[in-house]
PDB file of C-alpha atoms in Angstrom:
ATOM      1  CA  MET A   1       0.186  -9.579 -15.583  1.00 93.00           C
ATOM      2  CA  ILE A   2       4.227 -10.079 -15.057  1.00 94.00           C
ATOM      3  CA  GLN A   3       4.893  -7.503 -17.914  1.00 95.00           C
ATOM      4  CA  LEU A   4       3.495  -4.619 -16.052  1.00 96.00           C
ATOM      5  CA  ILE A   5       4.782  -5.764 -13.007  1.00 94.00           C
ATOM      6  CA  GLN A   6       8.563  -5.928 -14.483  1.00 94.00           C
ATOM      7  CA  THR A   7       7.488  -2.349 -16.446  1.00 94.00           C
ATOM      8  CA  LEU A   8       6.644  -1.234 -12.976  1.00 93.00           C
ATOM      9  CA  ALA A   9       9.462  -2.743 -11.442  1.00 91.00           C
ATOM     10  CA  ASN A  10      12.016   0.333 -13.592  1.00 85.00           C
ATOM     11  CA  CYS A  11      11.086   2.834 -12.295  1.00 78.00           C
ATOM     12  CA  ASP A  12      14.038   5.371 -10.005  1.00 65.00           C
ATOM     13  CA  LYS A  13      14.547   2.526  -7.169  1.00 63.00           C
ATOM     14  CA  SER A  14      16.905   4.933  -5.417  1.00 61.00           C
ATOM     15  CA  PHE A  15      14.155   7.614  -4.952  1.00 65.00           C
ATOM     16  CA  PHE A  16      11.285   4.871  -3.825  1.00 73.00           C
ATOM     17  CA  SER A  17      13.097   2.236  -2.448  1.00 82.00           C
ATOM     18  CA  GLY A  18      11.242   2.045   1.514  1.00 88.00           C
ATOM     19  CA  TRP A  19       7.737   3.402  -0.315  1.00 91.00           C
ATOM     20  CA  ILE A  20       4.963   1.189  -0.171  1.00 92.00           C
ATOM     21  CA  LEU A  21       2.007   0.039  -2.270  1.00 94.00           C
ATOM     22  CA  ALA A  22      -1.127   1.607  -0.938  1.00 96.00           C
ATOM     23  CA  HIS A  23      -3.651   0.915  -4.042  1.00 97.00           C
ATOM     24  CA  ALA A  24      -3.445  -0.119  -7.014  1.00 97.00           C
ATOM     25  CA  LYS A  25      -5.984  -0.664 -10.441  1.00 98.00           C
ATOM     26  CA  ILE A  26      -5.464  -3.320 -12.792  1.00 98.00           C
ATOM     27  CA  LEU A  27      -7.022  -3.879 -16.296  1.00 97.00           C
ATOM     28  CA  LEU A  28      -6.481  -7.001 -18.357  1.00 97.00           C
ATOM     29  CA  GLN A  29      -8.244  -6.933 -21.102  1.00 95.00           C
ATOM     30  CA  ASP A  30      -6.662  -8.699 -23.785  1.00 96.00           C
ATOM     31  CA  LYS A  31      -2.241  -9.479 -24.932  1.00 96.00           C
ATOM     32  CA  ALA A  32       0.188  -6.175 -25.002  1.00 97.00           C
ATOM     33  CA  ILE A  33       3.100  -5.975 -27.187  1.00 96.00           C
ATOM     34  CA  HIS A  34       4.050  -2.459 -26.147  1.00 97.00           C
ATOM     35  CA  TYR A  35       4.289  -1.497 -21.982  1.00 97.00           C
ATOM     36  CA  ASN A  36       5.530   2.050 -20.732  1.00 96.00           C
ATOM     37  CA  ASN A  37       6.055   3.446 -17.296  1.00 95.00           C
ATOM     38  CA  ASN A  38       4.700   6.726 -16.631  1.00 94.00           C
ATOM     39  CA  LEU A  39       5.232   8.868 -12.892  1.00 92.00           C
ATOM     40  CA  VAL A  40       1.943  11.267 -12.968  1.00 93.00           C
ATOM     41  CA  ASN A  41       2.402  12.688 -10.022  1.00 92.00           C
ATOM     42  CA  ALA A  42       4.940  12.443  -7.061  1.00 89.00           C
ATOM     43  CA  THR A  43       5.191  14.483  -3.856  1.00 90.00           C
ATOM     44  CA  LYS A  44       7.728  14.113  -1.034  1.00 88.00           C
ATOM     45  CA  GLN A  45       5.902  11.365   0.587  1.00 90.00           C
ATOM     46  CA  ARG A  46       3.046   9.713  -2.322  1.00 92.00           C
ATOM     47  CA  ALA A  47       3.931   8.724  -6.352  1.00 92.00           C
ATOM     48  CA  SER A  48       1.262   7.008  -8.801  1.00 94.00           C
ATOM     49  CA  PHE A  49       2.253   5.328 -11.459  1.00 95.00           C
ATOM     50  CA  LEU A  50       0.243   4.169 -15.414  1.00 97.00           C
ATOM     51  CA  VAL A  51       1.745   1.682 -16.709  1.00 97.00           C
ATOM     52  CA  THR A  52      -0.111   0.808 -20.301  1.00 98.00           C
ATOM     53  CA  GLY A  53       0.527  -2.714 -22.358  1.00 97.00           C
ATOM     54  CA  THR A  54      -0.605  -1.875 -25.478  1.00 98.00           C
ATOM     55  CA  ASP A  55      -1.472  -3.861 -28.497  1.00 97.00           C
ATOM     56  CA  GLU A  56      -0.167  -3.100 -32.643  1.00 97.00           C
ATOM     57  CA  ASN A  57      -2.423  -0.429 -33.497  1.00 97.00           C
ATOM     58  CA  ASN A  58      -1.518   1.415 -30.170  1.00 96.00           C
ATOM     59  CA  ALA A  59      -4.358   0.806 -27.766  1.00 97.00           C
ATOM     60  CA  VAL A  60      -4.296   0.075 -24.324  1.00 97.00           C
ATOM     61  CA  GLN A  61      -5.542  -3.768 -23.418  1.00 98.00           C
ATOM     62  CA  GLN A  62      -3.538  -3.678 -19.777  1.00 97.00           C
ATOM     63  CA  SER A  63      -3.071  -0.769 -17.459  1.00 98.00           C
ATOM     64  CA  LEU A  64      -1.196  -1.277 -14.107  1.00 97.00           C
ATOM     65  CA  LYS A  65      -1.907   2.148 -11.480  1.00 97.00           C
ATOM     66  CA  VAL A  66      -0.356   2.664  -8.847  1.00 96.00           C
ATOM     67  CA  LEU A  67      -0.398   4.690  -6.013  1.00 96.00           C
ATOM     68  CA  LEU A  68       2.942   4.398  -3.779  1.00 93.00           C
ATOM     69  CA  LEU A  69       3.877   5.955  -0.158  1.00 93.00           C
ATOM     70  CA  LEU A  70       6.537   6.618   2.543  1.00 89.00           C
ATOM     71  CA  PRO A  71       5.904   5.594   5.550  1.00 82.00           C
ATOM     72  CA  LYS A  72       5.956   8.657   8.245  1.00 71.00           C
ATOM     73  CA  THR A  73       7.444   6.299  11.137  1.00 59.00           C
ATOM     74  CA  LYS A  74       9.346   2.954  10.695  1.00 52.00           C
ATOM     75  CA  ALA A  75       7.238   1.965  13.591  1.00 46.00           C
ATOM     76  CA  ASN A  76       4.615  -1.810  13.419  1.00 52.00           C
ATOM     77  CA  THR A  77       1.156   0.284  12.897  1.00 56.00           C
ATOM     78  CA  ILE A  78      -1.134  -1.291  15.896  1.00 56.00           C
ATOM     79  CA  SER A  79      -4.176  -2.523  14.143  1.00 66.00           C
ATOM     80  CA  GLN A  80      -7.511  -3.549  15.484  1.00 74.00           C
ATOM     81  CA  LYS A  81      -9.014  -7.714  14.388  1.00 81.00           C
ATOM     82  CA  THR A  82     -12.205  -7.076  12.584  1.00 85.00           C
ATOM     83  CA  GLU A  83     -15.366  -9.644  11.395  1.00 87.00           C
ATOM     84  CA  LYS A  84     -13.550 -11.570   8.576  1.00 91.00           C
ATOM     85  CA  ILE A  85     -16.504 -11.375   5.452  1.00 90.00           C
ATOM     86  CA  GLY A  86     -17.117 -13.563   3.104  1.00 93.00           C
ATOM     87  CA  SER A  87     -16.654 -16.864   2.529  1.00 97.00           C
ATOM     88  CA  TYR A  88     -13.579 -19.534   3.690  1.00 97.00           C
ATOM     89  CA  LEU A  89     -11.563 -19.828   0.228  1.00 97.00           C
ATOM     90  CA  PHE A  90      -7.897 -20.689   1.311  1.00 97.00           C
ATOM     91  CA  LYS A  91      -4.946 -20.187   2.953  1.00 97.00           C
ATOM     92  CA  GLN A  92      -1.134 -19.028   1.492  1.00 98.00           C
ATOM     93  CA  LYS A  93       2.118 -18.024   3.042  1.00 98.00           C
ATOM     94  CA  PHE A  94       4.518 -15.858   1.366  1.00 98.00           C
ATOM     95  CA  SER A  95       8.365 -17.427   2.244  1.00 97.00           C
ATOM     96  CA  THR A  96      11.526 -15.222   1.673  1.00 97.00           C
ATOM     97  CA  ALA A  97      12.563 -18.222  -0.323  1.00 97.00           C
ATOM     98  CA  GLN A  98       9.738 -16.766  -2.418  1.00 97.00           C
ATOM     99  CA  ILE A  99      10.046 -13.752  -2.499  1.00 97.00           C
ATOM    100  CA  ASN A 100      13.569 -13.367  -3.968  1.00 96.00           C
ATOM    101  CA  ASP A 101      12.010 -15.796  -6.531  1.00 97.00           C
ATOM    102  CA  TYR A 102       9.485 -12.743  -7.249  1.00 96.00           C
ATOM    103  CA  ILE A 103      12.014 -10.338  -6.667  1.00 94.00           C
ATOM    104  CA  ASN A 104      14.091 -11.672  -8.897  1.00 95.00           C
ATOM    105  CA  LEU A 105      11.426 -12.509 -11.805  1.00 95.00           C
ATOM    106  CA  SER A 106       9.837  -8.428 -10.822  1.00 94.00           C
ATOM    107  CA  GLY A 107      13.006  -7.103 -10.717  1.00 91.00           C
ATOM    108  CA  ASP A 108      10.993  -4.620  -7.609  1.00 91.00           C
ATOM    109  CA  LYS A 109      14.269  -4.748  -5.822  1.00 87.00           C
ATOM    110  CA  ASN A 110      12.547  -2.404  -2.773  1.00 91.00           C
ATOM    111  CA  ILE A 111      14.620  -3.168   0.373  1.00 91.00           C
ATOM    112  CA  ILE A 112      11.107  -3.455   2.301  1.00 93.00           C
ATOM    113  CA  HIS A 113      11.229  -7.226   0.725  1.00 94.00           C
ATOM    114  CA  GLN A 114      14.961  -8.482   1.902  1.00 92.00           C
ATOM    115  CA  GLY A 115      16.576  -9.157   4.840  1.00 91.00           C
ATOM    116  CA  GLU A 116      15.118 -10.293   8.218  1.00 91.00           C
ATOM    117  CA  ASN A 117      11.944 -10.210   8.752  1.00 92.00           C
ATOM    118  CA  PRO A 118      10.506  -9.195   4.518  1.00 96.00           C
ATOM    119  CA  ILE A 119       7.601  -7.371   4.013  1.00 96.00           C
ATOM    120  CA  VAL A 120       5.849 -10.014   1.071  1.00 98.00           C
ATOM    121  CA  PRO A 121       5.478  -7.068  -2.260  1.00 97.00           C
ATOM    122  CA  GLY A 122       1.441  -6.608  -2.746  1.00 96.00           C
ATOM    123  CA  LEU A 123       2.015  -7.196  -6.167  1.00 96.00           C
ATOM    124  CA  MET A 124       3.029 -10.657  -6.216  1.00 97.00           C
ATOM    125  CA  MET A 125       0.000 -11.570  -3.349  1.00 98.00           C
ATOM    126  CA  VAL A 126      -2.163  -9.729  -6.556  1.00 97.00           C
ATOM    127  CA  LEU A 127      -0.009 -12.395  -8.788  1.00 96.00           C
ATOM    128  CA  TYR A 128      -0.753 -15.529  -6.678  1.00 96.00           C
ATOM    129  CA  LEU A 129      -4.551 -14.243  -6.576  1.00 97.00           C
ATOM    130  CA  TYR A 130      -4.187 -13.442 -10.807  1.00 96.00           C
ATOM    131  CA  GLU A 131      -3.811 -17.584 -11.414  1.00 93.00           C
ATOM    132  CA  LYS A 132      -6.681 -18.152  -9.111  1.00 95.00           C
ATOM    133  CA  PHE A 133      -9.076 -15.378 -10.548  1.00 96.00           C
ATOM    134  CA  LYS A 134      -7.855 -15.857 -14.376  1.00 94.00           C
ATOM    135  CA  ASP A 135     -11.508 -14.766 -15.738  1.00 94.00           C
ATOM    136  CA  GLN A 136     -11.193 -11.271 -14.167  1.00 96.00           C
ATOM    137  CA  THR A 137     -10.460  -8.177 -15.960  1.00 96.00           C
ATOM    138  CA  LYS A 138     -10.585  -5.244 -14.329  1.00 97.00           C
ATOM    139  CA  TRP A 139      -9.292  -5.356 -10.204  1.00 98.00           C
ATOM    140  CA  ASP A 140      -9.168  -2.579  -7.555  1.00 98.00           C
ATOM    141  CA  ILE A 141      -7.348  -3.152  -4.611  1.00 98.00           C
ATOM    142  CA  ARG A 142      -6.458  -1.776  -1.529  1.00 98.00           C
ATOM    143  CA  PHE A 143      -3.444  -2.403   0.553  1.00 97.00           C
ATOM    144  CA  LEU A 144      -4.097  -1.975   4.252  1.00 95.00           C
ATOM    145  CA  TYR A 145      -1.170  -3.244   6.296  1.00 95.00           C
ATOM    146  CA  PRO A 146       1.510  -4.922   5.459  1.00 95.00           C
ATOM    147  CA  VAL A 147       2.313  -9.002   5.501  1.00 97.00           C
ATOM    148  CA  HIS A 148       5.333  -9.899   6.629  1.00 97.00           C
ATOM    149  CA  ALA A 149       7.238 -12.970   5.477  1.00 98.00           C
ATOM    150  CA  ASP A 150       5.457 -16.815   7.097  1.00 98.00           C
ATOM    151  CA  GLU A 151       2.281 -14.959   7.857  1.00 98.00           C
ATOM    152  CA  GLU A 152      -0.516 -16.931   6.768  1.00 98.00           C
ATOM    153  CA  VAL A 153      -3.038 -15.070   4.984  1.00 98.00           C
ATOM    154  CA  PHE A 154      -6.519 -15.822   4.570  1.00 98.00           C
ATOM    155  CA  PHE A 155      -8.536 -15.177   2.084  1.00 98.00           C
ATOM    156  CA  TYR A 156     -12.574 -15.006   1.738  1.00 98.00           C
ATOM    157  CA  GLN A 157     -14.901 -14.201  -1.442  1.00 97.00           C
ATOM    158  CA  GLN A 158     -17.752 -12.050  -0.687  1.00 96.00           C
ATOM    159  CA  ASN A 159     -19.994 -11.472  -4.040  1.00 96.00           C
ATOM    160  CA  THR A 160     -17.406 -10.200  -6.106  1.00 97.00           C
ATOM    161  CA  THR A 161     -14.686  -8.686  -3.136  1.00 98.00           C
ATOM    162  CA  ILE A 162     -11.527 -10.625  -2.004  1.00 98.00           C
ATOM    163  CA  ASN A 163     -10.734  -9.758   2.130  1.00 98.00           C
ATOM    164  CA  ALA A 164      -6.906 -11.123   2.439  1.00 97.00           C
ATOM    165  CA  TYR A 165      -7.055 -11.777   6.607  1.00 97.00           C
ATOM    166  CA  VAL A 166      -3.625 -12.100   9.081  1.00 97.00           C
ATOM    167  CA  ASN A 167      -3.752 -13.154  12.708  1.00 93.00           C
ATOM    168  CA  ASP A 168      -8.209 -11.193  12.095  1.00 92.00           C
ATOM    169  CA  ILE A 169      -6.605  -8.304  10.475  1.00 96.00           C
ATOM    170  CA  LEU A 170      -7.999  -7.562   6.886  1.00 97.00           C
ATOM    171  CA  VAL A 171      -4.728  -6.510   5.219  1.00 97.00           C
ATOM    172  CA  PHE A 172      -5.789  -5.734   1.818  1.00 97.00           C
ATOM    173  CA  THR A 173      -8.989  -6.193  -0.188  1.00 97.00           C
ATOM    174  CA  ILE A 174      -9.638  -6.433  -4.047  1.00 98.00           C
ATOM    175  CA  LYS A 175     -12.701  -5.781  -5.721  1.00 98.00           C
ATOM    176  CA  PHE A 176     -13.276  -7.326  -9.533  1.00 97.00           C
ATOM    177  CA  LYS A 177     -15.451  -4.704 -11.826  1.00 93.00           C
TER     178      LYS A 177
END
């Protein structure tokens, strides 16, 4: 999965710095040897990319499709508490040092992941969960609210869905297909 993320990070950083990840779809069928990043669509406020990993026969074995949004305002959004759905799995904090390690590994230099109180990269959290759910091949992830460094993220599972909460607020969901 890290090769998909590294290929995605190799885009026009000056244009997409400050943008947030809203949605990602990941396919992990088999090993890939060639990776390609394509800008599918872009407007002033949103862009979608498709990263593909192909095998020696040029068949797609892996893909990462993302939707990036440019926030309309930098003010903190007010979010409402939600009832936790599913069975508790575990909790995790992502430190600034871990974020910096991820940035160095992935190449994701987005400014929102730097400085004081950085936002945890969404794909960093997905990569963390990949270590626990490697048997899953199709991921559909919706990012609802940002997670900041050192916030405790609580993970719950209901059937084929993983829900992540910070302070009783649903911050992202993953559906395995």
